[in-house]
Coordinates of C-alpha atoms in Angstrom, one line a residue:
M977 CA -15.9 0.0 8.7
R978 CA -18.8 2.3 7.6
P979 CA -17.6 5.8 6.7
L980 CA -18.6 8.7 8.9
I981 CA -21.4 10.9 7.6
T982 CA -22.0 14.4 9.0
L983 CA -25.1 14.9 11.1
A984 CA -26.6 17.3 8.7
L985 CA -26.0 14.9 5.8
S986 CA -27.7 12.1 7.8
L987 CA -30.7 14.3 8.4
L988 CA -30.9 15.2 4.8
L989 CA -30.7 11.5 3.8
T990 CA -33.8 10.9 6.0
T991 CA -35.6 13.7 4.1
L992 CA -34.5 12.4 0.8
A993 CA -35.6 8.9 1.5
S994 CA -39.2 9.8 0.9
A995 CA -38.3 11.6 -2.3
Q996 CA -36.2 8.9 -3.9
T997 CA -37.4 7.4 -7.2
T998 CA -38.6 4.2 -8.5
P999 CA -37.8 3.2 -12.1
R1000 CA -39.2 5.6 -14.8
Q1001 CA -40.2 8.2 -12.1
K1002 CA -38.9 11.7 -12.4
E1003 CA -36.4 12.6 -9.7
S1004 CA -37.3 15.3 -7.3
Y1005 CA -35.4 16.5 -4.2
P1006 CA -36.2 19.2 -1.7
I1007 CA -34.0 22.3 -2.0
H1008 CA -31.4 22.4 0.7
P1009 CA -31.8 25.5 3.0
D1010 CA -28.2 26.5 2.1
A1011 CA -29.1 26.5 -1.6
T1012 CA -31.6 29.4 -1.2
R1013 CA -30.8 33.1 -0.9
L1014 CA -30.8 34.0 2.8
P1015 CA -31.2 37.6 4.1
G1016 CA -28.1 39.4 5.1
V1017 CA -25.7 37.1 3.3
P1018 CA -23.2 39.0 1.1
Q1019 CA -23.3 37.9 -2.5
G1020 CA -20.2 37.1 -4.6
T1021 CA -19.8 38.0 -8.3
V1022 CA -19.7 35.7 -11.3
T1023 CA -18.0 36.6 -14.6
K1024 CA -17.9 34.7 -17.9
H1025 CA -14.8 34.3 -20.0
T1026 CA -13.6 32.3 -23.1
F1027 CA -10.3 30.4 -23.4
T1028 CA -8.9 29.6 -26.9
D1029 CA -5.2 29.3 -26.4
S1030 CA -4.7 25.7 -25.4
Q1031 CA -1.6 23.8 -26.6
L1032 CA -2.6 20.6 -25.0
F1033 CA -6.0 20.6 -26.7
P1034 CA -5.1 22.7 -29.8
G1035 CA -7.8 24.5 -31.6
T1036 CA -10.4 24.1 -28.9
E1037 CA -12.6 26.8 -27.5
R1038 CA -14.4 26.8 -24.2
D1039 CA -16.3 29.1 -21.8
Y1040 CA -15.4 29.3 -18.2
Y1041 CA -16.8 31.3 -15.3
V1042 CA -15.2 32.7 -12.2
Y1043 CA -17.0 33.2 -8.9
V1044 CA -15.4 35.6 -6.4
P1045 CA -16.9 35.7 -2.9
A1046 CA -17.8 39.1 -1.3
Q1047 CA -15.3 38.3 1.5
Y1048 CA -12.3 38.0 -0.9
Q1049 CA -9.7 40.7 -0.3
P1050 CA -7.0 41.3 -2.9
G1051 CA -3.5 41.0 -1.4
A1052 CA -4.8 39.6 1.9
D1053 CA -2.2 37.7 4.0
K1054 CA -4.3 34.6 3.6
P1055 CA -4.8 33.7 -0.1
A1056 CA -8.2 32.5 -1.2
C1057 CA -8.9 28.8 -1.6
L1058 CA -9.9 27.4 -4.9
M1059 CA -12.5 25.0 -6.2
V1060 CA -12.8 23.9 -9.8
F1061 CA -16.0 22.5 -11.4
Q1062 CA -16.1 20.6 -14.7
D1063 CA -19.1 21.2 -17.0
G1064 CA -18.9 24.6 -15.4
H1065 CA -22.1 26.1 -16.8
R1066 CA -24.2 23.5 -15.0
F1067 CA -22.7 24.2 -11.6
V1068 CA -22.6 28.0 -11.9
S1069 CA -26.3 28.3 -12.7
E1070 CA -28.4 29.5 -9.8
T1071 CA -31.4 27.6 -11.3
G1072 CA -29.6 24.2 -11.7
P1073 CA -29.4 21.4 -9.1
S1074 CA -26.2 22.6 -7.5
K1075 CA -26.6 26.4 -7.3
I1076 CA -22.9 26.9 -6.4
P1077 CA -22.9 30.7 -6.2
I1078 CA -25.7 30.6 -3.6
V1079 CA -24.2 27.7 -1.7
F1080 CA -20.8 29.3 -1.6
D1081 CA -22.2 32.6 -0.4
N1082 CA -24.1 30.9 2.5
L1083 CA -21.3 28.5 3.6
I1084 CA -18.6 31.1 3.4
H1085 CA -20.8 33.6 5.4
K1086 CA -21.4 30.9 8.1
G1087 CA -17.8 29.9 8.3
D1088 CA -18.5 26.4 7.1
M1089 CA -16.0 26.7 4.3
P1090 CA -13.1 29.0 3.7
V1091 CA -13.1 32.0 1.4
T1092 CA -13.0 30.2 -1.9
I1093 CA -12.8 31.3 -5.5
G1094 CA -14.8 29.1 -7.8
V1095 CA -13.7 28.3 -11.4
F1096 CA -16.3 26.6 -13.6
V1097 CA -14.8 25.2 -16.8
D1098 CA -16.7 23.8 -19.8
P1099 CA -15.1 21.1 -22.0
G1100 CA -13.4 22.1 -25.2
V1101 CA -15.0 22.2 -28.6
L1102 CA -13.1 22.2 -31.9
P1103 CA -15.3 24.3 -34.3
P1104 CA -15.8 23.1 -37.9
P1105 CA -13.3 24.3 -40.5
E1106 CA -13.8 27.8 -41.9
G1107 CA -16.7 27.8 -44.3
R1108 CA -18.1 24.5 -43.1
A1109 CA -20.2 25.7 -40.1
D1110 CA -23.5 24.9 -41.9
D1111 CA -22.7 21.4 -43.0
A1112 CA -20.1 20.0 -40.6
Q1113 CA -20.1 19.1 -36.9
P1114 CA -17.7 20.5 -34.3
R1115 CA -15.5 18.0 -32.6
L1116 CA -16.7 17.6 -29.0
N1117 CA -13.7 17.1 -26.7
R1118 CA -15.6 16.3 -23.5
S1119 CA -15.0 12.5 -23.4
F1120 CA -11.4 12.9 -24.6
E1121 CA -10.6 15.5 -22.0
Y1122 CA -12.6 14.1 -19.1
D1123 CA -12.7 10.3 -19.4
T1124 CA -9.1 9.6 -20.5
F1125 CA -7.0 8.0 -17.7
D1126 CA -4.0 10.3 -17.9
D1127 CA -2.7 13.7 -16.6
R1128 CA -3.4 15.8 -19.8
Y1129 CA -6.5 17.5 -18.5
A1130 CA -4.7 18.1 -15.1
S1131 CA -1.9 19.8 -17.0
F1132 CA -4.4 21.9 -19.0
L1133 CA -5.9 23.2 -15.8
I1134 CA -2.6 23.7 -13.9
Y1135 CA -0.4 25.1 -16.7
E1136 CA -2.8 26.7 -19.1
L1137 CA -6.1 27.9 -17.7
L1138 CA -5.5 28.6 -14.0
P1139 CA -2.5 30.9 -14.6
E1140 CA -4.9 33.3 -16.3
I1141 CA -7.0 33.4 -13.1
D1142 CA -3.9 33.5 -10.8
A1143 CA -2.9 36.6 -12.6
Q1144 CA -6.0 38.4 -11.5
Y1145 CA -6.6 37.0 -8.0
T1146 CA -4.6 35.9 -5.0
I1147 CA -5.2 32.2 -4.9
S1148 CA -3.4 29.7 -2.6
A1149 CA -1.0 27.2 -4.2
D1150 CA -1.3 24.9 -1.2
P1151 CA -3.0 21.7 -2.4
N1152 CA -4.9 21.5 0.9
D1153 CA -6.6 24.7 -0.1
R1154 CA -7.9 23.3 -3.4
A1155 CA -10.9 21.2 -4.2
I1156 CA -12.4 19.9 -7.5
C1157 CA -15.8 18.6 -8.5
G1158 CA -17.7 17.2 -11.4
A1159 CA -20.6 14.9 -12.5
S1160 CA -20.4 11.9 -14.7
S1161 CA -17.4 12.2 -17.0
G1162 CA -16.7 15.5 -15.2
A1163 CA -16.4 13.5 -12.0
I1164 CA -13.7 11.1 -13.2
A1165 CA -12.0 14.2 -14.7
A1166 CA -12.0 15.7 -11.2
F1167 CA -10.6 12.5 -9.7
N1168 CA -8.0 12.3 -12.5
V1169 CA -6.7 15.7 -11.6
A1170 CA -6.3 14.9 -7.9
W1171 CA -5.0 11.4 -8.5
F1172 CA -2.2 12.5 -10.9
R1173 CA -1.5 15.8 -9.2
P1174 CA -2.1 15.6 -5.4
D1175 CA 0.5 18.4 -5.2
Q1176 CA -2.2 20.6 -6.6
F1177 CA -5.6 19.3 -5.5
R1178 CA -6.6 17.2 -2.5
R1179 CA -10.4 17.5 -2.0
V1180 CA -12.7 15.7 -4.5
Y1181 CA -16.5 15.5 -5.0
S1182 CA -17.6 12.9 -7.5
I1183 CA -21.3 12.9 -8.6
V1184 CA -22.3 9.7 -10.6
G1185 CA -18.7 9.3 -11.5
T1186 CA -17.9 7.5 -14.8
F1187 CA -15.4 4.9 -13.4
V1188 CA -16.2 2.5 -16.3
G1189 CA -14.6 1.3 -19.4
L1190 CA -14.8 4.3 -21.7
R1191 CA -11.2 5.4 -21.7
G1192 CA -9.5 3.4 -19.0
G1193 CA -11.4 4.6 -15.9
N1194 CA -12.4 1.0 -15.1
E1195 CA -8.8 0.3 -14.1
Y1196 CA -9.0 2.7 -11.2
P1197 CA -10.3 0.4 -8.4
V1198 CA -7.4 -2.0 -8.9
L1199 CA -4.8 0.8 -9.1
V1200 CA -6.3 2.6 -6.1
R1201 CA -5.8 -0.6 -4.1
K1202 CA -2.2 -1.1 -5.3
T1203 CA -0.8 2.4 -5.5
E1204 CA 0.7 4.0 -2.4
P1205 CA -2.1 6.1 -0.9
K1206 CA -2.2 9.8 -1.7
P1207 CA -3.4 12.5 0.6
L1208 CA -6.9 12.9 -0.8
R1209 CA -10.3 13.4 0.6
I1210 CA -13.1 12.0 -1.6
F1211 CA -16.9 12.1 -1.5
L1212 CA -18.7 9.7 -3.8
Q1213 CA -22.4 10.0 -4.8
D1214 CA -24.4 7.7 -7.0
G1215 CA -27.8 6.1 -7.4
S1216 CA -28.9 2.5 -7.9
N1217 CA -30.7 3.4 -11.2
D1218 CA -27.6 4.9 -12.7
L1219 CA -26.5 3.7 -16.2
D1220 CA -25.8 0.1 -17.0
I1221 CA -24.6 0.0 -20.6
Y1222 CA -21.9 -1.4 -22.9
C1223 CA -19.0 0.0 -21.0
G1224 CA -20.1 -0.9 -17.5
D1225 CA -22.5 -0.4 -14.6
W1226 CA -22.0 3.0 -13.0
F1227 CA -23.4 2.1 -9.6
V1228 CA -21.3 -1.1 -9.4
A1229 CA -18.2 0.9 -10.5
N1230 CA -18.8 3.5 -7.8
Q1231 CA -19.2 0.9 -5.1
D1232 CA -16.0 -0.7 -6.3
M1233 CA -14.2 2.6 -6.1
L1234 CA -15.6 3.1 -2.5
S1235 CA -14.3 -0.3 -1.5
A1236 CA -10.9 0.3 -3.0
L1237 CA -10.6 3.7 -1.3
Q1238 CA -11.6 2.3 2.0
Y1239 CA -9.2 -0.6 1.7
N1240 CA -6.3 1.8 1.2
G1241 CA -7.1 4.1 4.1
Y1242 CA -8.3 7.1 2.2
E1243 CA -10.5 9.8 3.8
V1244 CA -13.7 8.8 1.9
D1245 CA -17.4 9.2 2.4
H1246 CA -20.4 8.4 0.2
L1247 CA -24.1 8.7 -0.2
W1248 CA -26.0 6.2 -2.4
G1249 CA -29.6 7.0 -3.5
E1250 CA -32.0 5.5 -6.1
G1251 CA -31.5 8.2 -8.7
Y1252 CA -30.6 8.0 -12.4
H1253 CA -27.6 9.4 -14.2
G1254 CA -27.6 13.1 -13.4
A1255 CA -26.6 15.7 -10.9
K1256 CA -30.0 16.2 -9.2
H1257 CA -29.2 14.1 -6.1
G1258 CA -25.6 15.2 -6.0
G1259 CA -26.7 18.9 -6.2
A1260 CA -29.3 18.5 -3.5
I1261 CA -26.7 17.3 -1.0
M1262 CA -24.0 19.8 -2.2
P1263 CA -23.9 22.0 0.9
D1264 CA -23.3 19.2 3.3
V1265 CA -20.8 17.5 1.0
L1266 CA -18.9 20.8 0.9
R1267 CA -19.0 21.0 4.7
W1268 CA -17.5 17.5 4.8
L1269 CA -14.8 18.3 2.2
W1270 CA -13.7 21.3 4.2
K1271 CA -14.1 19.9 7.7
D1272 CA -11.3 20.7 10.2
Y1273 CA -9.9 23.2 7.7
P1274 CA -7.1 24.4 7.7
K1275 CA -5.9 21.0 9.1
P1276 CA -4.3 19.3 6.1
V1277 CA -5.7 16.2 4.4
T1278 CA -3.5 13.2 5.2
T1279 CA -3.0 9.5 4.6
H1280 CA -3.6 6.8 7.2
L1281 CA -1.1 4.0 7.4
D1282 CA -3.1 2.3 10.1
Q1283 CA -6.1 1.9 7.8
R1284 CA -4.2 0.7 4.7
G1285 CA -4.3 -2.8 3.2
E1286 CA -2.1 -5.5 4.6
R1287 CA 0.8 -5.1 2.1
F1288 CA 1.5 -1.4 2.7
A1289 CA 2.7 -1.7 6.3
D1290 CA 5.0 -4.5 5.1
I1291 CA 6.7 -2.3 2.5
I1292 CA 6.3 1.4 3.3
L1293 CA 6.8 3.5 6.5
E1294 CA 4.7 6.3 7.8
D1295 CA 6.3 9.8 7.5
E1296 CA 9.1 8.5 5.2
P1297 CA 8.4 10.3 1.9
W1298 CA 10.7 10.8 -1.0
E1299 CA 13.7 13.1 -0.2
L1300 CA 15.5 15.1 -2.9
V1301 CA 19.2 14.0 -3.2
S1302 CA 20.4 15.9 -6.3
H1303 CA 18.8 17.9 -9.1
G1304 CA 19.7 20.0 -12.1
H1305 CA 20.8 17.1 -14.3
G1306 CA 19.9 16.1 -17.8
F1307 CA 18.7 12.5 -17.5
T1308 CA 19.8 10.4 -14.5
E1309 CA 20.3 6.7 -14.7
G1310 CA 22.3 3.7 -13.4
P1311 CA 22.4 4.3 -9.6
A1312 CA 24.9 2.1 -7.7
V1313 CA 26.0 2.5 -4.1
A1314 CA 29.4 1.5 -2.7
P1315 CA 29.7 -0.5 0.6
D1316 CA 30.4 2.8 2.4
G1317 CA 27.2 4.4 1.2
T1318 CA 28.8 6.5 -1.6
L1319 CA 26.2 6.9 -4.5
Y1320 CA 27.2 6.9 -8.1
F1321 CA 24.9 7.6 -11.0
S1322 CA 25.0 8.5 -14.7
D1323 CA 23.8 11.6 -16.5
L1324 CA 23.0 10.4 -20.0
D1325 CA 22.7 13.9 -21.4
T1326 CA 25.9 15.3 -20.1
R1327 CA 27.9 12.0 -20.5
E1328 CA 29.0 12.1 -16.8
I1329 CA 29.1 9.8 -13.8
F1330 CA 28.4 11.7 -10.6
K1331 CA 29.5 10.7 -7.1
I1332 CA 27.8 11.8 -3.8
T1333 CA 29.5 10.8 -0.6
P1334 CA 27.6 9.9 2.6
D1335 CA 28.1 13.4 3.9
G1336 CA 26.4 14.8 0.8
E1337 CA 29.4 16.1 -1.1
K1338 CA 28.7 15.9 -4.9
S1339 CA 31.3 15.7 -7.6
V1340 CA 31.9 14.5 -11.1
F1341 CA 33.6 11.1 -10.9
W1342 CA 34.1 10.7 -14.7
K1343 CA 33.2 12.5 -17.9
G1344 CA 33.0 10.8 -21.2
D1345 CA 34.5 12.2 -24.4
P1346 CA 32.2 13.6 -27.1
P1347 CA 31.3 11.0 -29.7
A1348 CA 33.6 10.7 -32.7
R1349 CA 30.6 10.7 -35.0
M1350 CA 27.3 12.3 -34.4
P1351 CA 24.1 10.5 -35.6
T1352 CA 23.1 11.5 -39.1
N1353 CA 19.5 11.8 -37.9
P1354 CA 19.2 15.1 -36.0
N1355 CA 16.4 13.7 -33.8
Q1356 CA 18.6 10.8 -32.6
K1357 CA 20.8 11.3 -29.6
P1358 CA 24.4 10.3 -29.5
P1359 CA 25.1 7.0 -27.7
F1360 CA 25.4 7.3 -23.9
A1361 CA 28.8 7.5 -22.5
A1362 CA 27.8 5.4 -19.5
N1363 CA 24.4 3.9 -18.6
G1364 CA 23.9 1.1 -16.1
L1365 CA 26.4 0.8 -13.2
A1366 CA 27.0 -2.0 -10.7
F1367 CA 29.6 -2.8 -8.0
G1368 CA 31.5 -6.1 -7.9
P1369 CA 32.2 -8.4 -5.0
D1370 CA 35.3 -6.4 -3.9
G1371 CA 33.2 -3.3 -3.4
K1372 CA 35.9 -1.3 -5.3
N1373 CA 35.3 -2.0 -9.0
L1374 CA 32.4 -0.1 -10.5
Y1375 CA 31.2 -1.8 -13.7
A1376 CA 29.7 0.4 -16.3
C1377 CA 27.7 -0.2 -19.5
M1378 CA 29.3 2.1 -22.1
P1379 CA 27.4 1.9 -25.4
A1380 CA 29.3 4.9 -26.9
T1381 CA 32.5 2.9 -26.9
N1382 CA 30.9 -0.5 -27.4
Q1383 CA 32.2 -1.9 -24.1
V1384 CA 31.6 -3.0 -20.6
G1385 CA 34.1 -1.1 -18.5
A1386 CA 35.3 -1.3 -14.9
F1387 CA 36.3 1.8 -12.9
D1388 CA 38.7 1.5 -10.0
T1389 CA 36.8 3.8 -7.6
H1390 CA 40.0 4.5 -5.7
T1391 CA 42.1 5.7 -8.7
G1392 CA 39.4 6.4 -11.3
E1393 CA 41.2 4.1 -13.8
L1394 CA 39.0 2.6 -16.5
T1395 CA 39.6 -1.0 -17.8
T1396 CA 37.8 -2.6 -20.6
V1397 CA 36.1 -5.9 -19.5
V1398 CA 34.0 -6.8 -22.6
K1399 CA 34.4 -5.4 -26.1
D1400 CA 32.2 -5.1 -29.2
V1401 CA 28.9 -5.0 -27.4
R1402 CA 26.2 -2.3 -26.9
P1403 CA 25.3 -2.9 -23.2
N1404 CA 22.5 -1.2 -21.3
D1405 CA 22.3 -2.4 -17.7
I1406 CA 24.4 -4.8 -15.6
V1407 CA 24.4 -6.9 -12.5
V1408 CA 27.3 -8.7 -10.8
A1409 CA 26.8 -11.9 -8.9
H1410 CA 28.7 -12.8 -5.7
D1411 CA 31.1 -15.1 -7.6
G1412 CA 32.1 -12.2 -9.9
T1413 CA 29.9 -13.3 -12.9
L1414 CA 28.7 -10.4 -14.9
Y1415 CA 25.2 -10.4 -16.6
F1416 CA 24.4 -7.5 -18.8
T1417 CA 21.6 -6.7 -21.3
E1418 CA 22.0 -5.7 -25.0
P1419 CA 18.6 -4.3 -26.1
G1420 CA 19.5 -4.3 -29.8
K1421 CA 19.9 -8.0 -29.7
R1422 CA 17.1 -8.6 -27.1
A1423 CA 19.7 -10.6 -25.2
V1424 CA 21.4 -11.1 -21.9
W1425 CA 25.1 -11.7 -21.9
M1426 CA 27.2 -13.6 -19.3
K1427 CA 30.9 -13.2 -18.4
R1428 CA 32.4 -15.5 -15.8
P1429 CA 35.7 -14.6 -14.2
G1430 CA 38.6 -15.6 -16.6
E1431 CA 36.2 -16.5 -19.4
E1432 CA 35.0 -14.7 -22.6
A1433 CA 31.6 -13.2 -22.6
V1434 CA 28.8 -15.2 -24.3
I1435 CA 25.1 -14.7 -24.9
A1436 CA 23.3 -16.4 -22.0
A1437 CA 19.8 -16.0 -23.6
D1438 CA 18.3 -14.2 -26.5
D1439 CA 14.7 -15.5 -26.5
Y1440 CA 13.3 -12.3 -24.9
S1441 CA 10.7 -9.9 -26.3
G1442 CA 13.0 -7.2 -25.2
T1443 CA 15.7 -6.5 -22.6
N1444 CA 16.7 -3.5 -20.5
G1445 CA 17.1 -3.6 -16.7
V1446 CA 18.5 -6.7 -15.1
A1447 CA 18.6 -8.1 -11.6
L1448 CA 19.1 -11.4 -9.6
S1449 CA 16.8 -13.0 -7.2
P1450 CA 17.9 -12.8 -3.5
D1451 CA 19.1 -16.4 -3.6
Q1452 CA 20.8 -15.8 -7.0
T1453 CA 19.0 -18.8 -8.7
L1454 CA 17.0 -16.6 -11.1
L1455 CA 17.8 -13.7 -13.4
Y1456 CA 15.2 -11.0 -14.1
A1457 CA 15.3 -9.0 -17.3
A1458 CA 12.8 -6.1 -18.0
D1459 CA 11.2 -5.5 -21.3
F1460 CA 11.1 -1.7 -21.7
Q1461 CA 8.7 -1.9 -24.7
G1462 CA 6.4 -4.6 -23.3
R1463 CA 4.6 -5.3 -20.1
Y1464 CA 6.7 -8.2 -18.7
V1465 CA 9.8 -8.8 -16.6
W1466 CA 11.3 -12.1 -17.8
S1467 CA 12.6 -14.8 -15.3
A1468 CA 15.2 -17.3 -16.3
Q1469 CA 16.8 -19.9 -14.1
I1470 CA 20.6 -19.7 -13.6
Q1471 CA 22.3 -23.1 -14.2
P1472 CA 25.4 -24.4 -12.4
D1473 CA 27.6 -23.1 -15.2
G1474 CA 26.0 -19.7 -15.1
S1475 CA 23.9 -20.1 -18.2
L1476 CA 20.2 -19.3 -18.3
A1477 CA 17.4 -21.8 -18.9
H1478 CA 13.6 -22.0 -18.6
N1479 CA 13.0 -18.4 -19.5
Q1480 CA 9.4 -17.0 -19.1
P1481 CA 7.7 -13.6 -19.4
F1482 CA 6.9 -14.0 -15.7
F1483 CA 6.2 -10.7 -13.9
H1484 CA 3.0 -9.0 -15.2
L1485 CA 3.2 -5.2 -15.0
H1486 CA 0.6 -2.5 -15.2
L1487 CA 0.7 -0.5 -18.4
P1488 CA 0.1 3.3 -18.7
P1489 CA -2.9 4.7 -20.6
A1490 CA -2.3 4.4 -24.4
S1491 CA -2.5 8.2 -24.6
V1492 CA 0.7 8.2 -22.6
S1493 CA 2.6 5.3 -24.0
T1494 CA 2.0 1.7 -25.2
R1495 CA 5.1 0.6 -23.3
S1496 CA 5.7 -0.2 -19.7
H1497 CA 9.1 1.6 -19.7
A1498 CA 10.2 -1.2 -17.4
D1499 CA 13.8 -0.3 -16.7
G1500 CA 16.0 -0.6 -13.6
M1501 CA 15.2 -3.1 -10.9
A1502 CA 16.1 -3.9 -7.3
V1503 CA 15.3 -6.9 -5.1
S1504 CA 14.8 -7.2 -1.3
T1505 CA 15.8 -10.0 1.1
E1506 CA 12.0 -10.6 1.6
G1507 CA 11.7 -11.6 -2.1
W1508 CA 10.1 -8.5 -3.5
L1509 CA 11.1 -7.3 -7.0
L1510 CA 10.9 -3.6 -7.5
V1511 CA 10.7 -2.4 -11.1
A1512 CA 11.0 1.2 -12.2
T1513 CA 8.2 1.9 -14.8
I1514 CA 6.3 4.8 -16.2
M1515 CA 3.5 3.9 -13.8
G1516 CA 5.8 4.2 -10.8
I1517 CA 7.9 1.6 -9.0
Q1518 CA 5.9 -1.6 -9.3
V1519 CA 6.5 -3.9 -6.4
C1520 CA 6.1 -7.6 -7.4
D1521 CA 5.9 -10.7 -5.2
A1522 CA 7.9 -13.8 -6.1
P1523 CA 5.0 -15.5 -8.0
G1524 CA 5.1 -12.5 -10.4
R1525 CA 2.2 -10.3 -9.4
V1526 CA 2.2 -6.5 -8.7
N1527 CA 1.2 -6.0 -5.1
M1528 CA 1.9 -2.3 -4.9
I1529 CA 2.9 0.8 -6.9
L1530 CA 5.1 3.6 -5.5
P1531 CA 4.5 6.7 -7.5
P1532 CA 7.3 9.3 -7.9
P1533 CA 7.2 12.5 -5.8
P1534 CA 4.2 14.6 -6.9
G1535 CA 5.1 16.8 -9.9
S1536 CA 8.2 14.7 -10.7
L1537 CA 8.7 12.3 -13.6
H1538 CA 8.8 8.6 -13.1
A1539 CA 11.9 6.7 -12.0
A1540 CA 14.2 5.2 -14.7
N1541 CA 16.3 3.2 -12.3
I1542 CA 16.6 2.2 -8.6
T1543 CA 19.0 0.7 -6.1
F1544 CA 19.3 0.0 -2.4
D1545 CA 22.1 1.3 -0.2
P1546 CA 24.3 -1.6 1.2
S1547 CA 25.4 0.7 4.1
D1548 CA 21.8 1.2 5.0
P1549 CA 19.7 -1.5 3.3
T1550 CA 16.3 0.0 3.9
L1551 CA 17.3 3.1 1.9
L1552 CA 16.2 3.1 -1.7
Y1553 CA 17.6 5.5 -4.3
A1554 CA 15.7 6.4 -7.5
T1555 CA 16.9 8.3 -10.6
C1556 CA 14.0 10.4 -11.9
H1557 CA 15.0 12.2 -15.1
D1558 CA 16.7 15.4 -13.9
K1559 CA 16.6 14.5 -10.2
V1560 CA 17.7 11.8 -7.8
F1561 CA 15.5 10.9 -4.8
K1562 CA 15.8 8.6 -1.8
R1563 CA 13.3 7.2 0.7
R1564 CA 13.4 4.7 3.5
L1565 CA 11.2 1.5 3.2
N1566 CA 10.2 -1.3 5.6
I1567 CA 12.1 -3.8 3.5
S1568 CA 15.8 -4.5 3.1
G1569 CA 17.8 -4.6 -0.1
A1570 CA 19.5 -7.7 -1.3
F1571 CA 22.9 -7.1 -3.0
P1572 CA 23.9 -9.6 -5.7
W1573 CA 27.6 -9.0 -5.2
R1574 CA 27.2 -10.3 -1.6
N1575 CA 26.4 -13.9 -0.6
P1576 CA 22.9 -15.2 -1.7
V1577 CA 20.0 -14.8 0.7
S1578 CA 17.2 -17.3 0.9
P1579 CA 13.9 -15.4 1.0
P1580 CA 10.8 -16.7 2.9
K1581 CA 8.4 -18.9 1.0
P1582 CA 5.9 -16.6 -0.9
K1583 CA 2.2 -16.7 -0.4
L1584 CA 0.3 -18.1 -3.3

């Protein structure tokens, strides 16, 4: 479906058509009426500042500018909105293509956008060492800060620069009151900020956006399609004569981004011209783009389930976001839910197992003893008292991986009594089949162990690149083992005697940017009766189909760290729990959990 374009923007497009360029011609566009000084319009003020105290980009210096509209009132009941511009000096100039102070003055005066403080930020520069200014170059941080596909620049804005401005002005913290804009690398920087932190910014204007293979931006179209949609409103501008160089074709990349955003139901609009790589066209249409970004304000920006791709309605539910279950922990892991809905999970830092009953009562179920010997390396943590947890077929015994005491233990959840099940191992995660067979991982040996009832534990397979989380397919014919340091979940076939055969690195996961980690952090897993495999990774919960492909990514709640482990609730199988560092969350999905300690379930035949 063609995106809607405002009437004013359509009229401007008609005007611009006669001014578009052919190759090697100089671009020229008419000045928008709202980009000229109009009589009787109050003028805001612009001040220039310097920021030199970054810890995220140490040693850098940068200028930034702050525009304050004439209508701003300190201490007003309604805080001012905020809009941030990358390459700030280009946008704050009244002689450049965008003329933001003039445009803001006019649109705020007309009521076409709210009272908004503008922040115009230049990229950082690391000056040459002292005494070398005449014969050494500064390090230019622009590409590193802007093009890198990670949340570092977002953190710089949110935690370092903007607090200085918040200390002087009353600015709204509501993400619906915040917009961000940039051109070229500044455009992908703007999108990065909103993508990683939709809890902070939700309105984006991208001018000739650099969604190409410089520092991972070329991955965006695929990830936009696969990741659960975020409440963002995005306007894309580009021209057919944009760059086509070693790292990609800008115009093709922007069209790919538009297609991905439309596929996933985002509020997105666009305007393509014939221009080159620059901000002239994007600046010429700035007033009408801003009207579109702020349309219907203060109505919040939302997502649209009815417009999303076919997989999303199969898996997620509208208006069923993550809900906080518990917080204030050290590092949560190993969630397991009893048949009656009682949740158990480990805190690796405090060496405790917590218990939360269906009515929400939280208590410490068990606390491990301090280690007899602390590690000699002060940077190395003592072994975890309890890590992965899993219930057995009786719904009473809670099996626990206990690397601190080199054992797999079993807790009687009625009495709290602990029994040793397997000795002399360093287990990490565990799953229990319907016949009582235990499978657990030992990362140090890159192995999966098996223990059948009444028999000794044996290594079932040790041909993995790495092992961490472990799960069984719904029909319990396959065992899945996650490689925390790699990008695969391995799949092995379970033989009649319980042993493993035909092992393959089967499920292909998305990796984070190298600036974040070179590992997937694939950890805890859960499966559904429909055949989906859910894998907790640093990128979010990656939802894989039976043939081994990631179809969807569920990010953690905005501002929270990624999930380390997940599990469904047998008393309410559509309810998924996730342990996310110091917190535990839950959310309801449109799929149902399969529980290995219950009878096998035959999933439907997967689509190829």
